[in-house]
mmCIF file of N, CA and C in Angstrom:
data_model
loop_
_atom_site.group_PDB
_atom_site.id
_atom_site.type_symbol
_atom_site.label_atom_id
_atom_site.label_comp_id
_atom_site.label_asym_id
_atom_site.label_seq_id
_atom_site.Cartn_x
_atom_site.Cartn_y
_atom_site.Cartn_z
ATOM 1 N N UNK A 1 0.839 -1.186 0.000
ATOM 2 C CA UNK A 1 0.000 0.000 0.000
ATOM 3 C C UNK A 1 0.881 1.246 0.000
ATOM 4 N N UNK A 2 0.669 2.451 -0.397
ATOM 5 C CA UNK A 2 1.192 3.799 -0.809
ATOM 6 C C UNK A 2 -0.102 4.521 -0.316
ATOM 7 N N UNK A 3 0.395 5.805 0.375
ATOM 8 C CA UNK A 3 -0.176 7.011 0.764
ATOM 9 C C UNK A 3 -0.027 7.934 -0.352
ATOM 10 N N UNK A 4 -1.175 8.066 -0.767
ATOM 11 C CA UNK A 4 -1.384 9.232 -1.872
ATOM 12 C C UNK A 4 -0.878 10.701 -1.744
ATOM 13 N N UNK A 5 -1.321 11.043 -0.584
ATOM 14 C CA UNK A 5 -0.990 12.232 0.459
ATOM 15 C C UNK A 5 0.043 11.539 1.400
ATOM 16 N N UNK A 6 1.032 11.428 1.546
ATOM 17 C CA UNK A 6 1.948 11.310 3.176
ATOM 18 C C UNK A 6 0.983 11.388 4.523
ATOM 19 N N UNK A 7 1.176 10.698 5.092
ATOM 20 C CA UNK A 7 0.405 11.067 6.466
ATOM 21 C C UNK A 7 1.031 11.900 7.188
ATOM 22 N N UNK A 8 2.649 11.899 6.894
ATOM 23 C CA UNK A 8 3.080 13.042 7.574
ATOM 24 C C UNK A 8 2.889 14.375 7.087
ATOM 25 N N UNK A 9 2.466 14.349 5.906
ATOM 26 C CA UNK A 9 2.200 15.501 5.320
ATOM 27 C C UNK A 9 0.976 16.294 5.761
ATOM 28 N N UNK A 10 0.364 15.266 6.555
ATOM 29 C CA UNK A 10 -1.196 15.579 6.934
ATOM 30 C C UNK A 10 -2.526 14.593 5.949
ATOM 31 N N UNK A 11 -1.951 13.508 5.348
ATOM 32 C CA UNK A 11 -2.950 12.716 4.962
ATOM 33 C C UNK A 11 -3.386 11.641 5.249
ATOM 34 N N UNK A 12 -4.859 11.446 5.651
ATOM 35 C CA UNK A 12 -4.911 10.178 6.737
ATOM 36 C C UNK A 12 -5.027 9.009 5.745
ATOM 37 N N UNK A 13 -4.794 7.904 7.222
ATOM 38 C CA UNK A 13 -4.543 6.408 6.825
ATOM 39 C C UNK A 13 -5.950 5.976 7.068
ATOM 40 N N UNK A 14 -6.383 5.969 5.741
ATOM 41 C CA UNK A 14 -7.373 5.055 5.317
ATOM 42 C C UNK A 14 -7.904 4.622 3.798
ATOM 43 N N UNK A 15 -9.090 4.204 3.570
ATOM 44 C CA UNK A 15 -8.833 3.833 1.947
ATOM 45 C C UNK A 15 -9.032 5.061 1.003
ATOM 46 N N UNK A 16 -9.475 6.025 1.390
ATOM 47 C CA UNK A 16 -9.771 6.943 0.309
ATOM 48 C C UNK A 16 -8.085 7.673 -0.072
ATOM 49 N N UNK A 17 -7.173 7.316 0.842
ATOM 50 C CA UNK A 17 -5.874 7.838 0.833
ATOM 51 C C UNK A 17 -4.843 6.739 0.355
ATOM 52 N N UNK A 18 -5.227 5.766 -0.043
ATOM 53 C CA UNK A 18 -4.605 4.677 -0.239
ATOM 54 C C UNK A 18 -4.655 3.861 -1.253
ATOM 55 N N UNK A 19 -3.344 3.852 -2.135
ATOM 56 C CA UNK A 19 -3.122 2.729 -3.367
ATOM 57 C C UNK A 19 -1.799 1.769 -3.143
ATOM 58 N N UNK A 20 -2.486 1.198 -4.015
ATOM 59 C CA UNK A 20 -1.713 -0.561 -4.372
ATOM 60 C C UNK A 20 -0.243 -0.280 -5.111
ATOM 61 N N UNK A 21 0.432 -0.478 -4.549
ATOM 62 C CA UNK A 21 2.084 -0.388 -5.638
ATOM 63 C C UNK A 21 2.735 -1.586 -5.187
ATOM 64 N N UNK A 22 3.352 -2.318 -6.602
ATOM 65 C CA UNK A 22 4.125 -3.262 -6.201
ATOM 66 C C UNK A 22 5.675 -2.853 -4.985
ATOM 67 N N UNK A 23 6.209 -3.550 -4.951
ATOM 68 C CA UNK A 23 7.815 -3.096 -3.958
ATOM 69 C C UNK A 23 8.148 -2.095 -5.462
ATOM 70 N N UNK A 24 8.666 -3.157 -6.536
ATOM 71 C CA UNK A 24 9.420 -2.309 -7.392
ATOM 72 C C UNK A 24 9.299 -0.717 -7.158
ATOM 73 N N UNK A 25 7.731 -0.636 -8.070
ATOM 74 C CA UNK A 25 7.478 0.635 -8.333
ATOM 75 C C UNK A 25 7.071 1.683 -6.671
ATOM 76 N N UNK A 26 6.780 1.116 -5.373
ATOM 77 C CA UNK A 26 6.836 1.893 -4.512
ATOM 78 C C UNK A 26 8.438 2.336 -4.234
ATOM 79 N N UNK A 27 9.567 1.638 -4.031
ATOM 80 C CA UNK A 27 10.580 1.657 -4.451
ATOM 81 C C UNK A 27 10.586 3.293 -5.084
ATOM 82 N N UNK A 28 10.220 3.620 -5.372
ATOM 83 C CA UNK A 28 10.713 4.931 -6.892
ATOM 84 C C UNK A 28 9.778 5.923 -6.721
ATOM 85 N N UNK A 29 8.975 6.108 -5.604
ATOM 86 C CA UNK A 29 7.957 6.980 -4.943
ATOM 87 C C UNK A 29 8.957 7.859 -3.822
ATOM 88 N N UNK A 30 9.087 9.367 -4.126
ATOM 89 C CA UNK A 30 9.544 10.051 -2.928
ATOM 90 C C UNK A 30 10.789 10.234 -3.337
ATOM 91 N N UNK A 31 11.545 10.036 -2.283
ATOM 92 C CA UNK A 31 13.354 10.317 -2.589
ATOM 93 C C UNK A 31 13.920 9.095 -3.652
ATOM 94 N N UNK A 32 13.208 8.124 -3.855
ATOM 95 C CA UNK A 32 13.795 6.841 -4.541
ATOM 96 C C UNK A 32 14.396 7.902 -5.950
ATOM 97 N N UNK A 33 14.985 6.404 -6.859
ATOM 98 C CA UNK A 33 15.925 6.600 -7.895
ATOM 99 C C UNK A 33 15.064 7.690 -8.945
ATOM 100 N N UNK A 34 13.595 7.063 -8.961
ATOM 101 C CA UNK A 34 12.716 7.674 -9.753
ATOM 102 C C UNK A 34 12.130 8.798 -9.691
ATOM 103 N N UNK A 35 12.198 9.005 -8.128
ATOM 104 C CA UNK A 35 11.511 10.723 -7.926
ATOM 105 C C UNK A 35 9.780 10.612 -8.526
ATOM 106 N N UNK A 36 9.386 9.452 -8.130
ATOM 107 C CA UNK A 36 8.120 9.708 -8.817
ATOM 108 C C UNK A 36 7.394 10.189 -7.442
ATOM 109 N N UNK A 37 6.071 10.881 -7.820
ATOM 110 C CA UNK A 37 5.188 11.249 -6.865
ATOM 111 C C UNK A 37 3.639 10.469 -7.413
ATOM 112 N N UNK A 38 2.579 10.261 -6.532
ATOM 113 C CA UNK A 38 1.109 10.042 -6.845
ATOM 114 C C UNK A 38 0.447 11.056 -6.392
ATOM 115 N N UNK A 39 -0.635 10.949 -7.060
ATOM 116 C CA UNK A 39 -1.696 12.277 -7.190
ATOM 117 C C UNK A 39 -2.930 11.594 -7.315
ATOM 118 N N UNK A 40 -3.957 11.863 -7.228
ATOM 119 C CA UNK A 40 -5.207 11.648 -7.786
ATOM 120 C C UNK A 40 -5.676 12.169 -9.295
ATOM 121 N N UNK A 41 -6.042 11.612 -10.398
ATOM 122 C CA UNK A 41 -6.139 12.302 -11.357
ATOM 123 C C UNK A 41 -7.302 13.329 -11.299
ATOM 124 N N UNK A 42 -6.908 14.666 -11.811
ATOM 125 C CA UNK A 42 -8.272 15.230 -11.960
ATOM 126 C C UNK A 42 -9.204 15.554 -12.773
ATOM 127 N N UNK A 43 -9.973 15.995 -12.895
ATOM 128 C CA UNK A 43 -11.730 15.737 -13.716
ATOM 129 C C UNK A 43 -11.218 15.477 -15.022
ATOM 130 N N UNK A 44 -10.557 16.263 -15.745
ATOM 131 C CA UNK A 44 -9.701 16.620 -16.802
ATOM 132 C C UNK A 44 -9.466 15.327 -17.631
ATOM 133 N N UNK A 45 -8.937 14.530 -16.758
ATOM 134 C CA UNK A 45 -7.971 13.486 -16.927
ATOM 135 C C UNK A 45 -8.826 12.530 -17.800
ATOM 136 N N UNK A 46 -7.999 11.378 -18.550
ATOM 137 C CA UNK A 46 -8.994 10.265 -19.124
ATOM 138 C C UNK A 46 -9.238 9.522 -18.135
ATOM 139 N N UNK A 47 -8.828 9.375 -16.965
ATOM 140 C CA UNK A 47 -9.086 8.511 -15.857
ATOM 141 C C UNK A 47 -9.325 9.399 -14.504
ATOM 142 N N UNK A 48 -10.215 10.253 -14.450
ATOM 143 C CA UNK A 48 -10.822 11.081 -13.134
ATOM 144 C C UNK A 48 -10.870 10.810 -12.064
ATOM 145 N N UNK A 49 -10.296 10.825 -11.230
ATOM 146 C CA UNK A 49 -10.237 9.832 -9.753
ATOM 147 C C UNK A 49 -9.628 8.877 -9.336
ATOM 148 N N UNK A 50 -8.686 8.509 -10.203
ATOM 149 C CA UNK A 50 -8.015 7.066 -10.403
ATOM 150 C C UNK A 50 -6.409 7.580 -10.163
ATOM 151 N N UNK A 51 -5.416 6.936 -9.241
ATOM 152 C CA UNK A 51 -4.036 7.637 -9.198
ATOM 153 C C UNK A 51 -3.194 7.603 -10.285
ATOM 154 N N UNK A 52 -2.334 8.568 -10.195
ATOM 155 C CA UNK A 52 -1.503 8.769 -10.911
ATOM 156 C C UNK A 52 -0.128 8.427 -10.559
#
């Protein structure tokens, strides 16, 4: 599981804050090699609500 929001950031632990990442790709979330971040997509998006 991955925090969409950080909880330390101020985002709570529960499911509306919470996605599925394998090790690999959590691995590469934050300071990792990848620098990737998640988001929620917004309205905009082809996938509205669904992470990024």
């Amino acid at each position: 599981m991955h925090h969409i929001t950080e909880w330390k950031a101020g985002g709570p632990t529960d499911i509306s804050n919470e996605d599925l990442a394998c090790d690999a790709c959590h691995a590469l979330v934050h300071e990792g090699p990848g620098g990737w971040q998640t988001r929620v997509a917004p309205t905009e998006s082809e996938y509205p609500g669904r992470t990024d």
